[in-house]
Amino acid sequence: MSPLLLPAADLVAITLLTLGVYFPRHRRRDLVVAYLAVNVGVLAVATVLAGSTVGAGLGLGLFGVLSIIRLRSTELDQHEVAYYFSALALGLLGGLGTDSALPLALMALVVVVLYAAGHPRLLRRYRQHAMLLDRAFTDEAALTAHLEGVLGARVHQVTVQRVDLVNDTTLVDVRYQVVEPALTRFGAVPR
């Protein structure tokens, strides 16, 4: 196997992941740059480490250190964390991979899994929002009923983050399922 095959495969995989999957779905240009830069940096360091006696152990340590530094520097959504770790993993696979086809298959698997798991059609009716309501709710059943009416959805979970009785507001984190329009015609929310 050519020594340039794995780095080239990594560059193809990270380009597909960031420009073919991530950016068209999420439109955060700053993270495209971050994912590409982290991947190429890890690839370069892992490639150099693969030829030394310290090898994979130091590479995995690098993976841990980079993830801690990056994740502490800014708030990322969970899907962005998944792309971030995938960019790191692709770089390690490309730099520390063996002469077998396994690293190539694993790179493809990472890209395919993120494409499929984050596809807009998968679980498309399930949502999560933080909402500030213009009414103070102290009764969870009344809160859930109110949210179902406002959202036109079936509420699965409500976490009250703050109730302000003075300003008459409630801050909630709500997870819900959007109801199909045909089912809401008669005002029924399926359970």
XYZ file of N, CA, C and O in Angstrom, residues 9-164:
624
model
N -6.698 9.510 1.691
C -8.043 9.054 2.057
C -8.600 9.892 3.191
O -9.797 10.216 3.215
N -7.739 10.268 4.145
C -8.179 11.127 5.248
C -8.646 12.477 4.721
O -9.689 12.981 5.140
N -7.889 13.063 3.811
C -8.263 14.366 3.266
C -9.575 14.289 2.488
O -10.408 15.195 2.577
N -9.775 13.203 1.765
C -11.047 13.015 1.060
C -12.179 12.866 2.079
O -13.241 13.490 1.955
N -11.956 12.046 3.111
C -12.992 11.799 4.113
C -13.359 13.069 4.876
O -14.553 13.358 5.067
N -12.377 13.850 5.305
C -12.686 15.054 6.078
C -13.340 16.116 5.191
O -14.214 16.865 5.636
N -12.963 16.155 3.923
C -13.606 17.092 2.990
C -15.062 16.704 2.780
O -15.954 17.566 2.800
N -15.327 15.420 2.571
C -16.707 14.951 2.439
C -17.514 15.245 3.699
O -18.657 15.692 3.636
N -16.891 14.982 4.851
C -17.595 15.166 6.115
C -17.939 16.634 6.361
O -19.062 16.967 6.731
N -16.975 17.516 6.144
C -17.210 18.928 6.466
C -17.974 19.681 5.381
O -18.922 20.400 5.678
N -17.563 19.498 4.119
C -18.179 20.272 3.044
C -19.365 19.562 2.392
O -20.214 20.214 1.790
N -19.426 18.242 2.529
C -20.519 17.495 1.929
C -21.641 17.152 2.888
O -22.786 17.003 2.481
N -21.310 17.023 4.184
C -22.329 16.645 5.165
C -22.586 17.782 6.153
O -23.703 18.277 6.272
N -21.543 18.221 6.866
C -21.740 19.197 7.946
C -22.247 20.556 7.439
O -23.282 21.050 7.872
N -21.500 21.197 6.553
C -21.842 22.564 6.166
C -23.204 22.682 5.478
O -23.982 23.587 5.821
N -23.553 21.804 4.537
C -24.889 21.940 3.933
C -26.033 21.813 4.938
O -27.090 22.393 4.747
N -25.806 21.086 6.025
C -26.868 20.894 7.023
C -26.883 21.953 8.105
O -27.930 22.326 8.607
N -25.715 22.433 8.519
C -25.646 23.286 9.705
C -25.154 24.704 9.436
O -25.312 25.574 10.290
N -24.494 24.942 8.345
C -24.093 26.281 7.877
C -23.222 27.082 8.842
O -23.312 28.308 8.886
N -22.363 26.419 9.600
C -21.427 27.149 10.466
C -20.044 27.118 9.835
O -19.308 26.143 9.945
N -19.700 28.185 9.161
C -18.425 28.277 8.451
C -17.245 28.167 9.410
O -16.227 27.567 9.073
N -17.353 28.753 10.592
C -16.243 28.726 11.543
C -15.879 27.297 11.953
O -14.705 26.977 12.129
N -16.877 26.427 12.064
C -16.569 25.050 12.448
C -16.023 24.237 11.283
O -15.282 23.279 11.508
N -16.342 24.604 10.053
C -15.733 23.937 8.904
C -14.219 24.135 8.967
O -13.441 23.193 8.825
N -13.807 25.365 9.196
C -12.385 25.676 9.311
C -11.770 24.910 10.486
O -10.689 24.323 10.364
N -12.464 24.881 11.612
C -11.947 24.183 12.797
C -11.804 22.687 12.530
O -10.780 22.085 12.875
N -12.813 22.066 11.928
C -12.751 20.623 11.674
C -11.625 20.284 10.708
O -10.879 19.328 10.919
N -11.486 21.075 9.648
C -10.413 20.823 8.681
C -9.036 21.019 9.318
O -8.133 20.195 9.136
N -8.887 22.091 10.076
C -7.590 22.380 10.690
C -7.208 21.345 11.737
O -6.060 20.885 11.783
N -8.150 20.967 12.575
C -7.872 19.955 13.592
C -7.509 18.632 12.925
O -6.556 17.965 13.318
N -8.261 18.262 11.902
C -7.994 16.998 11.224
C -6.605 16.984 10.594
O -5.848 16.034 10.777
N -6.263 18.030 9.856
C -4.963 18.065 9.189
C -3.833 18.133 10.217
O -2.793 17.477 10.051
N -4.031 18.864 11.290
C -3.014 18.915 12.346
C -2.799 17.564 12.997
O -1.658 17.128 13.198
N -3.883 16.891 13.330
C -3.771 15.564 13.936
C -3.159 14.582 12.942
O -2.317 13.757 13.305
N -3.555 14.667 11.692
C -2.985 13.798 10.656
C -1.475 13.988 10.574
O -0.722 13.005 10.544
N -1.031 15.232 10.546
C 0.402 15.509 10.441
C 1.165 14.969 11.643
O 2.185 14.279 11.493
N 0.674 15.262 12.836
C 1.357 14.798 14.049
C 1.319 13.273 14.149
O 2.314 12.633 14.467
N 0.172 12.681 13.849
C 0.048 11.224 13.930
C 0.947 10.530 12.916
O 1.515 9.474 13.202
N 1.087 11.120 11.730
C 1.968 10.536 10.718
C 3.408 10.544 11.198
O 4.129 9.551 11.042
N 3.842 11.636 11.791
C 5.206 11.706 12.319
C 5.376 10.732 13.482
O 6.377 10.033 13.578
N 4.386 10.648 14.364
C 4.475 9.753 15.515
C 4.462 8.284 15.112
O 5.043 7.443 15.802
N 3.792 7.976 14.008
C 3.718 6.580 13.561
C 5.096 6.035 13.232
O 5.344 4.840 13.403
N 5.990 6.893 12.779
C 7.348 6.459 12.440
C 8.285 6.439 13.627
O 9.419 5.973 13.523
N 7.837 6.905 14.789
C 8.708 6.927 15.964
C 8.396 5.757 16.884
O 7.476 4.994 16.658
N 9.128 5.635 17.946
C 8.940 4.524 18.873
C 7.779 4.753 19.836
O 7.298 3.810 20.437
N 7.312 5.985 19.974
C 6.224 6.254 20.911
C 4.864 5.892 20.340
O 3.960 5.503 21.068
N 4.667 6.055 19.028
C 3.513 5.551 18.305
C 2.131 5.904 18.796
O 1.823 7.042 19.123
N 1.270 4.883 18.847
C -0.160 5.051 19.079
C -0.495 5.601 20.462
O -1.451 6.351 20.610
N 0.265 5.246 21.471
C -0.013 5.730 22.826
C 0.027 7.242 22.893
O -0.866 7.877 23.454
N 1.043 7.821 22.310
C 1.149 9.280 22.295
C 0.063 9.889 21.405
O -0.486 10.948 21.706
N -0.272 9.211 20.334
C -1.343 9.687 19.450
C -2.674 9.756 20.168
O -3.415 10.722 20.038
N -2.990 8.738 20.947
C -4.242 8.748 21.707
C -4.206 9.797 22.820
O -5.215 10.409 23.139
N -3.028 10.008 23.410
C -2.882 11.080 24.397
C -3.129 12.437 23.764
O -3.785 13.299 24.344
N -2.617 12.622 22.558
C -2.837 13.851 21.808
C -4.327 14.053 21.542
O -4.857 15.150 21.686
N -5.008 12.976 21.176
C -6.457 13.002 20.944
C -7.168 13.531 22.193
O -8.013 14.410 22.117
N -6.813 13.013 23.357
C -7.434 13.439 24.610
C -7.160 14.892 24.940
O -8.065 15.644 25.319
N -5.900 15.315 24.798
C -5.527 16.690 25.118
C -6.230 17.671 24.191
O -6.784 18.678 24.637
N -6.237 17.376 22.902
C -6.897 18.277 21.956
C -8.389 18.388 22.219
O -8.971 19.461 22.128
N -9.010 17.275 22.543
C -10.452 17.315 22.778
C -10.783 18.119 24.021
O -11.759 18.858 24.042
N -9.986 18.014 25.057
C -10.228 18.783 26.281
C -10.043 20.275 26.016
O -10.870 21.099 26.392
N -8.962 20.630 25.341
C -8.698 22.041 25.061
C -9.805 22.629 24.202
O -10.363 23.673 24.497
N -10.176 21.956 23.132
C -11.173 22.490 22.210
C -12.552 22.554 22.846
O -13.280 23.512 22.674
N -12.923 21.527 23.562
C -14.260 21.498 24.127
C -14.444 22.492 25.265
O -15.549 22.878 25.572
N -13.371 22.916 25.890
C -13.471 23.890 26.973
C -13.439 25.322 26.441
O -13.740 26.249 27.158
N -13.069 25.515 25.178
C -12.876 26.874 24.690
C -14.162 27.543 24.211
O -14.234 28.748 24.183
N -15.159 26.792 23.815
C -16.417 27.376 23.357
C -17.525 26.353 23.525
O -17.268 25.155 23.571
N -18.730 26.843 23.596
C -19.861 25.932 23.755
C -20.244 25.356 22.391
O -20.452 26.078 21.429
N -20.314 24.033 22.327
C -20.696 23.338 21.104
C -21.947 22.518 21.356
O -22.119 21.968 22.441
N -22.800 22.427 20.336
C -23.945 21.523 20.421
C -23.436 20.090 20.330
O -22.322 19.837 19.856
N -24.275 19.152 20.722
C -23.850 17.745 20.731
C -23.492 17.242 19.340
O -22.534 16.489 19.186
N -24.227 17.646 18.315
C -23.876 17.195 16.967
C -22.533 17.774 16.530
O -21.775 17.123 15.817
N -22.207 18.973 16.973
C -20.917 19.568 16.637
C -19.774 18.853 17.336
O -18.686 18.709 16.774
N -20.016 18.378 18.535
C -19.017 17.580 19.247
C -18.764 16.274 18.491
O -17.624 15.830 18.349
N -19.826 15.668 17.961
C -19.676 14.428 17.192
C -18.814 14.666 15.954
O -17.921 13.854 15.642
N -19.043 15.755 15.251
C -18.215 16.068 14.083
C -16.772 16.351 14.507
O -15.828 15.976 13.814
N -16.601 17.014 15.611
C -15.261 17.333 16.107
C -14.474 16.058 16.410
O -13.346 15.883 15.975
N -15.082 15.138 17.154
C -14.398 13.880 17.465
C -14.159 13.057 16.205
O -13.148 12.372 16.093
N -15.062 13.132 15.260
C -14.871 12.408 14.005
C -13.693 12.975 13.230
O -12.921 12.219 12.629
N -13.547 14.298 13.225
C -12.398 14.917 12.560
C -11.091 14.448 13.210
O -10.110 14.141 12.515
N -11.083 14.367 14.540
C -9.901 13.858 15.246
C -9.639 12.394 14.903
O -8.509 11.996 14.619
N -10.690 11.593 14.917
C -10.538 10.158 14.635
C -10.043 9.923 13.218
O -9.169 9.070 12.995
N -10.575 10.668 12.251
C -10.112 10.516 10.866
C -8.627 10.844 10.740
O -7.881 10.147 10.045
N -8.200 11.899 11.415
C -6.782 12.263 11.392
C -5.905 11.188 11.985
O -4.831 10.867 11.460
N -6.343 10.598 13.092
C -5.569 9.505 13.711
C -5.546 8.272 12.817
O -4.507 7.622 12.672
N -6.681 7.938 12.225
C -6.721 6.788 11.322
C -5.799 6.990 10.120
O -5.118 6.068 9.685
N -5.789 8.199 9.593
C -4.935 8.495 8.448
C -3.460 8.520 8.794
O -2.621 8.124 7.992
N -3.140 8.960 10.003
C -1.734 9.085 10.394
C -1.148 7.858 11.040
O 0.042 7.573 10.883
N -1.957 7.118 11.798
C -1.449 5.949 12.530
C -1.889 4.626 11.914
O -1.574 3.574 12.446
N -2.626 4.693 10.815
C -3.171 3.483 10.204
C -2.109 2.506 9.759
O -0.959 2.860 9.510
N -2.531 1.262 9.634
C -1.634 0.191 9.198
C -1.706 0.037 7.680
O -2.417 0.768 7.012
N -0.984 -0.922 7.150
C -0.981 -1.174 5.709
C -2.204 -1.950 5.252
O -2.335 -2.261 4.081
N -3.099 -2.274 6.154
C -4.296 -3.024 5.764
C -5.373 -2.063 5.267
O -5.232 -0.843 5.331
N -6.461 -2.627 4.812
C -7.593 -1.819 4.337
C -8.478 -1.362 5.488
O -9.405 -0.574 5.279
N -8.218 -1.833 6.696
C -9.064 -1.497 7.842
C -9.190 0.007 8.085
O -10.301 0.507 8.265
N -8.097 0.789 8.102
C -8.268 2.232 8.320
C -9.143 2.898 7.255
O -9.929 3.790 7.565
N -9.036 2.449 6.000
C -9.874 3.006 4.935
C -11.342 2.702 5.195
O -12.209 3.576 5.047
N -11.625 1.461 5.594
C -13.004 1.073 5.890
C -13.543 1.849 7.081
O -14.705 2.269 7.085
N -12.717 2.062 8.102
C -13.160 2.813 9.281
C -13.406 4.282 8.952
O -14.340 4.891 9.482
N -12.576 4.856 8.086
C -12.808 6.240 7.652
C -14.159 6.348 6.951
O -14.938 7.267 7.222
N -14.412 5.421 6.042
C -15.691 5.424 5.328
C -16.847 5.245 6.308
O -17.885 5.906 6.186
N -16.664 4.375 7.288
C -17.711 4.132 8.286
C -18.038 5.398 9.071
O -19.207 5.720 9.300
N -17.015 6.145 9.476
C -17.230 7.391 10.226
C -18.071 8.362 9.403
O -19.044 8.943 9.894
N -17.713 8.557 8.137
C -18.435 9.496 7.280
C -19.874 9.032 7.054
O -20.825 9.818 7.169
N -20.050 7.740 6.771
C -21.393 7.210 6.511
C -22.278 7.302 7.752
O -23.449 7.686 7.666
N -21.729 6.994 8.919
C -22.519 7.052 10.150
C -22.956 8.488 10.436
O -24.122 8.729 10.774
N -22.080 9.448 10.297
C -22.476 10.839 10.542
C -23.465 11.331 9.491
O -24.375 12.108 9.806
N -23.310 10.883 8.256
C -24.277 11.252 7.223
C -25.659 10.713 7.586
O -26.654 11.442 7.550
N -25.721 9.448 7.940
C -27.009 8.803 8.223
C -27.610 9.271 9.545
O -28.794 9.607 9.618
N -26.808 9.308 10.596
C -27.336 9.646 11.923
C -27.791 11.093 12.019
O -28.713 11.406 12.767
N -27.180 11.973 11.253
C -27.556 13.380 11.306
C -28.461 13.805 10.173
O -28.685 14.997 9.971
N -28.972 12.841 9.425
C -29.799 13.186 8.266
C -31.086 13.875 8.726
O -31.721 13.454 9.687
N -31.486 14.933 8.040
C -32.685 15.677 8.445
C -33.970 14.840 8.465
O -34.893 15.153 9.206
N -34.043 13.789 7.686
C -35.254 12.969 7.671
C -35.328 12.008 8.843
O -36.408 11.528 9.171
N -34.203 11.707 9.458
C -34.183 10.792 10.595
C -34.700 11.525 11.831
O -34.144 12.543 12.236
N -35.757 11.026 12.408
C -36.358 11.609 13.617
C -36.679 13.093 13.430
O -36.546 13.895 14.359
N -37.127 13.459 12.244
C -37.303 14.866 11.897
C -38.360 15.584 12.711
O -38.351 16.801 12.824
N -39.304 14.873 13.272
C -40.367 15.531 14.037
C -39.990 15.737 15.501
O -40.744 16.341 16.244
N -38.857 15.221 15.927
C -38.446 15.367 17.321
C -37.582 16.609 17.458
O -36.621 16.799 16.718
N -37.935 17.439 18.435
C -37.250 18.725 18.614
C -36.947 18.971 20.092
O -37.533 18.350 20.972
N -36.091 19.927 20.329
C -35.744 20.356 21.684
C -35.494 21.849 21.633
O -34.825 22.342 20.727
N -36.089 22.582 22.576
C -35.919 24.034 22.631
C -35.877 24.501 24.079
O -36.543 23.935 24.945
N -35.157 25.573 24.302
C -35.256 26.323 25.555
C -36.260 27.432 25.276
O -36.152 28.126 24.264
N -37.250 27.565 26.131
C -38.304 28.548 25.906
C -38.540 29.374 27.159
O -38.536 28.839 28.268
N -38.768 30.669 26.966
C -39.160 31.560 28.049
C -40.643 31.860 27.855
O -41.037 32.476 26.868
N -41.450 31.379 28.779
C -42.906 31.548 28.700
C -43.324 32.794 29.464
O -42.740 33.132 30.497
N -44.356 33.448 28.978
C -44.817 34.689 29.600
C -45.847 34.439 30.692
O -46.753 35.232 30.913
N -45.647 33.348 31.391
C -46.524 32.986 32.507
C -45.731 32.102 33.462
O -44.956 31.251 33.024
N -45.926 32.290 34.754
C -45.243 31.460 35.749
C -46.061 30.200 35.984
O -47.230 30.270 36.360
N -45.455 29.048 35.746
C -46.128 27.770 35.951
C -45.489 27.057 37.132
O -44.274 26.874 37.169
N -46.318 26.658 38.084
C -45.828 25.848 39.201
C -46.398 24.436 39.149
O -45.950 23.568 39.887
N -47.354 24.223 38.278
C -47.970 22.907 38.101
C -47.459 22.303 36.792
O -47.664 22.859 35.716
N -46.793 21.155 36.888
C -46.175 20.544 35.708
C -47.210 20.095 34.673
O -46.987 20.223 33.473
N -48.340 19.588 35.118
C -49.377 19.157 34.180
C -49.927 20.353 33.399
O -50.131 20.271 32.176
N -50.146 21.467 34.067
C -50.629 22.676 33.386
C -49.566 23.209 32.423
O -49.885 23.655 31.312
N -48.317 23.125 32.836
C -47.207 23.563 31.979
C -47.143 22.702 30.720
O -47.044 23.219 29.601
N -47.217 21.400 30.883
C -47.169 20.483 29.740
C -48.336 20.729 28.790
O -48.156 20.791 27.572
N -49.531 20.903 29.333
C -50.710 21.171 28.497
C -50.541 22.484 27.734
O -50.875 22.570 26.548
N -50.030 23.507 28.413
C -49.809 24.802 27.765
C -48.803 24.665 26.621
O -49.032 25.186 25.517
N -47.700 23.971 26.869
C -46.675 23.789 25.837
C -47.215 23.000 24.646
O -46.916 23.321 23.490
N -48.004 21.968 24.912
C -48.577 21.186 23.819
C -49.497 22.056 22.960
O -49.505 21.939 21.736
N -50.231 22.961 23.595
C -51.096 23.860 22.839
C -50.311 24.881 22.035
O -50.620 25.143 20.874
N -49.285 25.449 22.645
C -48.473 26.460 21.963
C -47.683 25.843 20.812
O -47.608 26.414 19.716
N -47.097 24.688 21.045
C -46.249 24.052 20.039
C -47.023 23.221 19.023
O -46.501 22.900 17.957
N -48.246 22.846 19.364
C -48.992 21.938 18.506
C -48.270 20.609 18.405
O -48.142 20.032 17.331
N -47.789 20.151 19.544
C -46.924 18.975 19.560
C -47.179 18.151 20.806
O -47.813 18.605 21.758
N -46.651 16.936 20.792
C -46.702 16.081 21.978
C -45.415 16.301 22.761
O -44.323 16.054 22.258
N -45.549 16.785 23.975
C -44.396 17.055 24.823
C -43.965 15.751 25.492
O -44.767 15.072 26.131
N -42.698 15.416 25.342
C -42.158 14.199 25.946
C -41.460 14.480 27.275
O -41.498 13.654 28.181
N -40.829 15.649 27.368
C -40.113 15.976 28.602
C -40.021 17.487 28.748
O -39.741 18.196 27.777
N -40.247 17.953 29.963
C -40.100 19.370 30.282
C -39.205 19.474 31.501
O -39.452 18.817 32.513
N -38.184 20.296 31.393
C -37.325 20.582 32.534
C -37.441 22.066 32.840
O -37.077 22.907 32.012
N -37.989 22.376 33.998
C -38.142 23.774 34.404
C -36.780 24.250 34.896
O -36.205 23.688 35.819
N -36.290 25.304 34.264
C -34.992 25.852 34.657
C -35.129 27.031 35.615
O -34.256 27.254 36.436
N -36.253 27.763 35.474
C -36.466 28.893 36.379
C -37.930 29.304 36.335
O -38.536 29.378 35.275
N -38.497 29.568 37.500
C -39.837 30.139 37.600
C -39.677 31.474 38.313
O -39.139 31.543 39.414
N -40.147 32.534 37.661
C -40.053 33.880 38.221
C -41.480 34.364 38.498
O -42.197 34.774 37.584
